[in-house]
Amino acid sequence: AQTVTQSQPEMSVQEAETVTLSCTYDTSESNYYLFWYKQPPSRQMILVIRQEAYKQQNATENRFSVNFQKAAKSFSLKISDSQLGDTAMYFCAFMMSSYSGAGSYQLTFGKGTKLSVIP
Amino acid sequence: DTGVSQDPRHKITKRGQNVTFRCDPISEHNRLYWYRQTLGQGPEFLTYFQNEAQLEKSRLLSDRFSAERPKGSFSTLEIQRTEQGDSAMYLCASSGAPPQEKLFFGSGTQLSVL
C-alpha cells in the first residue's frame, strides 16, 4: 500500500514571498503519478500540478513548481510570488500509472498543509 | 463544462436515518469517484465507477453504504442507518481516460449525524 506524508500541518508566508511545502511518499512501484491539490475554503479540490514519475524534469505551472526526488521519494511544492488567493489547504497525492490490482486508480492523499498568505 | 455538481451541499440527519447524496459528473467523463474527508484529514477513497460498472470499493465502504451509477451518468451514494462516525464531507470527482488524467472534484456534501 502507498502512503503519503505531509509533515507541515500549517505554514504561513508573506504576500509576494516564496514558500515550499513538503511531501514524502512510500511505494514499491516504479511508475506512478504525483499531484498537488489545493482546497480553498469553498471546499472544492483543485489540481495545482501533476508529475509523472518517469519524467526527470520537474513540472512547472506558472508560479507553482515541484522538486521531485524519486530516489528520496520526495515531492515538494514551491509557490513563488505568493498571493492572498493561495490561502488554502494543500494536499499531496499519489496514483499508480498502470493497473496492478485493487487500489491502482485511487488517489492516496496526505493529511494536508494549511497555508496562510499574510498581507 | 459546468463542472461536477453535488447535491445537497449540507445534510443534517439523526442517527439511524438513511441519507442519499447525488453527484452529476462532467458529461463526457466516464470515470466517477467517491471520497470521504473528515476534519483534519485528506480525502479517503470510497468507490470508483467506470461508466455504470462499479470497479472498486474500499474496505471503508461498509454494508451500510451503497453507490450506484445507472446508465453511466449521475451517481448516488446512500448511507443506511447512519452513525455519528459517518459525519464527514463526501466528495465526488470525475475524469476522462486515462484515469491518471486530471480529476475534477465537486464541492462536496457535508453530512452531520446528530
Coordinates of N, CA and C in Angstrom, one line a residue, chain A residues 10-116:
Chain A
E10 N 0.8 23.3 9.3 CA 0.4 24.7 9.0 C 1.7 25.4 8.6
M11 N 1.5 26.3 7.6 CA 2.6 27.2 7.2 C 2.0 28.6 6.9
S12 N 2.9 29.6 7.0 CA 2.4 30.9 6.6 C 3.5 31.6 5.8
V13 N 3.1 32.5 4.9 CA 4.1 33.2 4.1 C 3.6 34.6 3.8
Q14 N 4.5 35.5 3.7 CA 4.1 36.9 3.4 C 3.8 37.0 1.9
E15 N 2.8 37.8 1.6 CA 2.5 38.1 0.2 C 3.7 38.4 -0.6
A16 N 3.8 37.9 -1.8 CA 4.9 38.1 -2.7 C 6.1 37.3 -2.4
E17 N 6.2 36.6 -1.3 CA 7.3 35.8 -1.0 C 7.1 34.4 -1.5
T18 N 8.2 33.5 -1.3 CA 8.2 32.2 -1.8 C 8.1 31.2 -0.6
V19 N 7.3 30.1 -0.8 CA 7.1 29.1 0.2 C 7.2 27.7 -0.4
T20 N 7.7 26.8 0.4 CA 7.9 25.4 -0.1 C 7.2 24.5 0.9
L21 N 6.3 23.7 0.3 CA 5.5 22.7 1.1 C 6.1 21.3 0.8
S22 N 6.3 20.5 1.9 CA 7.0 19.2 1.8 C 6.0 18.1 1.7
C23 N 6.5 17.0 1.0 CA 5.7 15.8 0.9 C 6.7 14.6 0.6
T24 N 6.5 13.6 1.4 CA 7.2 12.3 1.1 C 6.2 11.2 0.9
Y25 N 6.6 10.2 0.2 CA 5.7 9.1 0.0 C 6.4 7.8 0.0
D26 N 5.7 6.7 0.1 CA 6.3 5.4 0.2 C 5.6 4.5 -0.8
T27 N 6.3 3.9 -1.7 CA 5.7 2.9 -2.6 C 6.8 2.0 -3.1
S28 N 6.4 0.8 -3.5 CA 7.3 -0.1 -4.1 C 7.2 -0.1 -5.7
E29 N 6.2 0.7 -6.1 CA 6.1 0.9 -7.6 C 7.1 1.8 -8.2
S30 N 7.4 1.6 -9.5 CA 8.4 2.4 -10.1 C 7.7 3.4 -11.0
N31 N 6.5 3.2 -11.4 CA 5.8 4.1 -12.3 C 4.5 4.6 -11.6
Y32 N 4.4 5.9 -11.5 CA 3.3 6.5 -10.8 C 3.2 7.9 -11.1
Y33 N 2.1 8.5 -10.6 CA 1.9 10.0 -10.7 C 1.8 10.6 -9.3
L34 N 2.3 11.8 -9.2 CA 2.1 12.6 -8.0 C 1.4 13.9 -8.3
F35 N 0.6 14.3 -7.4 CA -0.2 15.5 -7.6 C -0.1 16.4 -6.4
W36 N -0.3 17.7 -6.6 CA -0.7 18.6 -5.5 C -2.0 19.2 -5.8
Y37 N -2.9 19.1 -4.8 CA -4.3 19.6 -4.9 C -4.4 20.8 -3.9
K38 N -5.2 21.7 -4.3 CA -5.5 22.9 -3.4 C -7.0 22.8 -3.0
Q39 N -7.3 23.0 -1.7 CA -8.6 23.1 -1.3 C -8.9 24.4 -0.5
P40 N -9.4 25.4 -1.2 CA -9.7 26.6 -0.5 C -10.9 26.5 0.4
P41 N -11.3 27.6 1.1 CA -12.5 27.5 2.0 C -13.8 27.1 1.3
S42 N -13.8 27.2 0.0 CA -15.0 26.8 -0.8 C -15.1 25.3 -0.9
R43 N -14.1 24.6 -0.4 CA -14.0 23.1 -0.3 C -13.7 22.4 -1.6
Q44 N -13.8 23.0 -2.7 CA -13.6 22.3 -4.0 C -12.1 22.0 -4.2
M45 N -11.8 20.8 -4.4 CA -10.4 20.4 -4.6 C -10.0 20.8 -6.0
I46 N -8.9 21.5 -6.2 CA -8.4 21.9 -7.5 C -7.0 21.4 -7.7
L47 N -6.8 20.8 -8.9 CA -5.5 20.3 -9.2 C -4.5 21.5 -9.5
V48 N -3.4 21.5 -8.7 CA -2.4 22.5 -8.9 C -1.3 22.1 -9.9
I49 N -0.8 20.9 -9.7 CA 0.3 20.4 -10.6 C 0.4 18.9 -10.5
R50 N 0.9 18.3 -11.6 CA 1.0 16.9 -11.7 C 2.4 16.5 -12.2
Q51 N 2.9 15.4 -11.7 CA 4.3 15.0 -12.1 C 4.2 13.5 -12.4
E52 N 4.7 13.1 -13.5 CA 4.8 11.7 -13.9 C 6.2 11.2 -13.4
A53 N 6.2 10.1 -12.7 CA 7.5 9.6 -12.1 C 8.6 9.3 -13.1
Y54 N 8.2 8.9 -14.3 CA 9.2 8.6 -15.3 C 9.9 9.8 -15.9
K55 N 9.3 11.0 -15.6 CA 9.9 12.2 -16.2 C 10.9 12.8 -15.2
Q56 N 12.1 13.0 -15.6 CA 13.1 13.6 -14.7 C 12.9 15.1 -14.5
Q57 N 12.3 15.7 -15.5 CA 12.2 17.2 -15.4 C 11.0 17.5 -14.5
N58 N 11.3 18.4 -13.6 CA 10.3 18.9 -12.7 C 9.2 19.6 -13.3
A59 N 7.9 19.4 -12.9 CA 6.8 20.0 -13.5 C 6.7 21.5 -13.0
T60 N 6.2 22.3 -13.9 CA 6.0 23.8 -13.6 C 4.7 24.2 -14.1
E61 N 3.9 25.0 -13.4 CA 2.7 25.6 -13.8 C 2.7 27.0 -13.3
N62 N 3.1 28.0 -14.1 CA 3.1 29.4 -13.7 C 3.9 29.6 -12.4
R63 N 3.3 30.0 -11.4 CA 4.0 30.3 -10.1 C 4.3 29.0 -9.3
F64 N 3.8 27.9 -9.7 CA 3.9 26.7 -9.0 C 4.9 25.7 -9.7
S65 N 5.8 25.2 -8.9 CA 6.8 24.2 -9.4 C 7.0 23.2 -8.3
V66 N 7.5 22.0 -8.8 CA 7.8 20.9 -7.8 C 9.3 20.6 -7.9
N67 N 9.8 20.0 -6.8 CA 11.1 19.4 -6.7 C 10.9 17.9 -6.4
F68 N 11.0 17.1 -7.5 CA 10.7 15.7 -7.5 C 12.0 15.0 -7.3
Q69 N 12.2 14.3 -6.2 CA 13.4 13.5 -5.9 C 13.0 12.0 -5.8
K70 N 13.0 11.3 -6.9 CA 12.5 9.9 -6.9 C 13.2 9.0 -6.0
A71 N 14.5 9.1 -5.9 CA 15.2 8.2 -5.0 C 14.9 8.4 -3.6
A72 N 14.7 9.7 -3.2 CA 14.4 10.1 -1.9 C 12.9 10.0 -1.6
K73 N 12.1 9.7 -2.6 CA 10.6 9.7 -2.5 C 10.1 11.0 -1.9
S74 N 10.6 12.1 -2.5 CA 10.2 13.4 -2.0 C 9.6 14.2 -3.1
F75 N 8.6 15.0 -2.8 CA 7.8 15.7 -3.9 C 7.3 17.0 -3.2
S76 N 8.2 18.0 -3.3 CA 7.8 19.3 -2.6 C 7.2 20.3 -3.6
L77 N 6.4 21.2 -3.1 CA 5.7 22.2 -4.0 C 6.3 23.6 -3.6
K78 N 6.8 24.3 -4.6 CA 7.2 25.7 -4.4 C 6.2 26.6 -5.0
I79 N 5.8 27.6 -4.2 CA 4.9 28.6 -4.6 C 5.7 30.0 -4.6
S80 N 5.8 30.5 -5.8 CA 6.5 31.8 -5.9 C 5.6 32.9 -6.0
D81 N 6.0 34.1 -5.5 CA 5.2 35.3 -5.6 C 3.8 35.0 -5.0
S82 N 3.8 34.6 -3.7 CA 2.6 34.1 -3.1 C 1.5 35.2 -3.1
Q83 N 0.3 34.8 -3.4 CA -0.9 35.7 -3.5 C -1.9 35.4 -2.4
L84 N -2.7 36.3 -2.0 CA -3.7 36.1 -1.0 C -4.6 34.9 -1.4
G85 N -4.9 34.8 -2.7 CA -5.8 33.7 -3.2 C -5.1 32.3 -3.0
D86 N -3.8 32.2 -2.7 CA -3.2 31.0 -2.5 C -3.5 30.4 -1.1
T87 N -4.1 31.2 -0.2 CA -4.5 30.7 1.1 C -5.5 29.5 0.9
A88 N -5.1 28.3 1.5 CA -5.9 27.1 1.3 C -5.2 26.0 2.0
M89 N -5.9 24.8 2.0 CA -5.2 23.5 2.3 C -4.6 23.0 1.1
Y90 N -3.4 22.5 1.2 CA -2.7 21.8 0.1 C -2.5 20.4 0.4
F91 N -2.9 19.5 -0.5 CA -2.8 18.1 -0.4 C -1.9 17.5 -1.4
C92 N -0.9 16.7 -1.0 CA -0.1 15.9 -1.9 C -0.8 14.5 -2.1
A93 N -0.7 14.0 -3.3 CA -1.5 12.8 -3.6 C -0.7 11.9 -4.6
F94 N -1.0 10.6 -4.5 CA -0.3 9.6 -5.3 C -1.3 8.7 -6.1
M95 N -0.9 8.3 -7.3 CA -1.7 7.4 -8.0 C -0.8 6.5 -8.9
M96 N -1.1 5.2 -9.0 CA -0.2 4.4 -9.8 C -0.5 4.7 -11.3
S97 N 0.4 4.3 -12.1 CA 0.3 4.7 -13.5 C -0.3 3.6 -14.4
S98 N -0.3 2.4 -13.8 CA -0.9 1.3 -14.6 C -1.7 0.4 -13.6
Y99 N -2.6 -0.4 -14.2 CA -3.4 -1.2 -13.3 C -2.6 -2.4 -12.8
S100 N -2.6 -2.5 -11.5 CA -1.9 -3.7 -10.9 C -2.6 -4.2 -9.7
G101 N -3.9 -4.2 -9.9 CA -4.8 -4.8 -8.8 C -5.5 -3.7 -8.1
A102 N -6.2 -4.1 -7.1 CA -7.1 -3.2 -6.3 C -6.3 -2.0 -5.8
G103 N -6.9 -0.8 -5.9 CA -6.3 0.4 -5.4 C -5.5 1.2 -6.4
S104 N -5.3 0.6 -7.6 CA -4.4 1.2 -8.6 C -4.9 2.6 -9.0
Y105 N -6.2 2.8 -9.2 CA -6.7 4.1 -9.7 C -7.3 4.9 -8.6
Q106 N -6.8 4.7 -7.4 CA -7.2 5.6 -6.3 C -6.2 6.6 -6.1
L107 N -6.6 7.8 -5.7 CA -5.7 8.8 -5.2 C -5.5 8.6 -3.7
T108 N -4.2 8.5 -3.3 CA -3.9 8.4 -1.9 C -3.4 9.8 -1.5
F109 N -4.1 10.4 -0.5 CA -3.8 11.7 -0.1 C -3.0 11.8 1.2
G110 N -2.2 12.8 1.4 CA -1.6 13.1 2.7 C -2.7 13.9 3.5
K111 N -2.3 14.2 4.7 CA -3.2 14.9 5.6 C -3.3 16.4 5.3
G112 N -2.5 16.9 4.5 CA -2.6 18.3 4.1 C -1.7 19.3 4.9
T113 N -1.5 20.4 4.3 CA -0.8 21.5 4.9 C -1.7 22.8 4.7
K114 N -2.0 23.4 5.8 CA -2.8 24.7 5.8 C -1.8 25.8 5.5
L115 N -2.0 26.5 4.4 CA -1.1 27.6 4.0 C -1.9 28.9 4.2
S116 N -1.3 29.8 4.9 CA -1.9 31.2 5.1 C -1.0 32.2 4.4

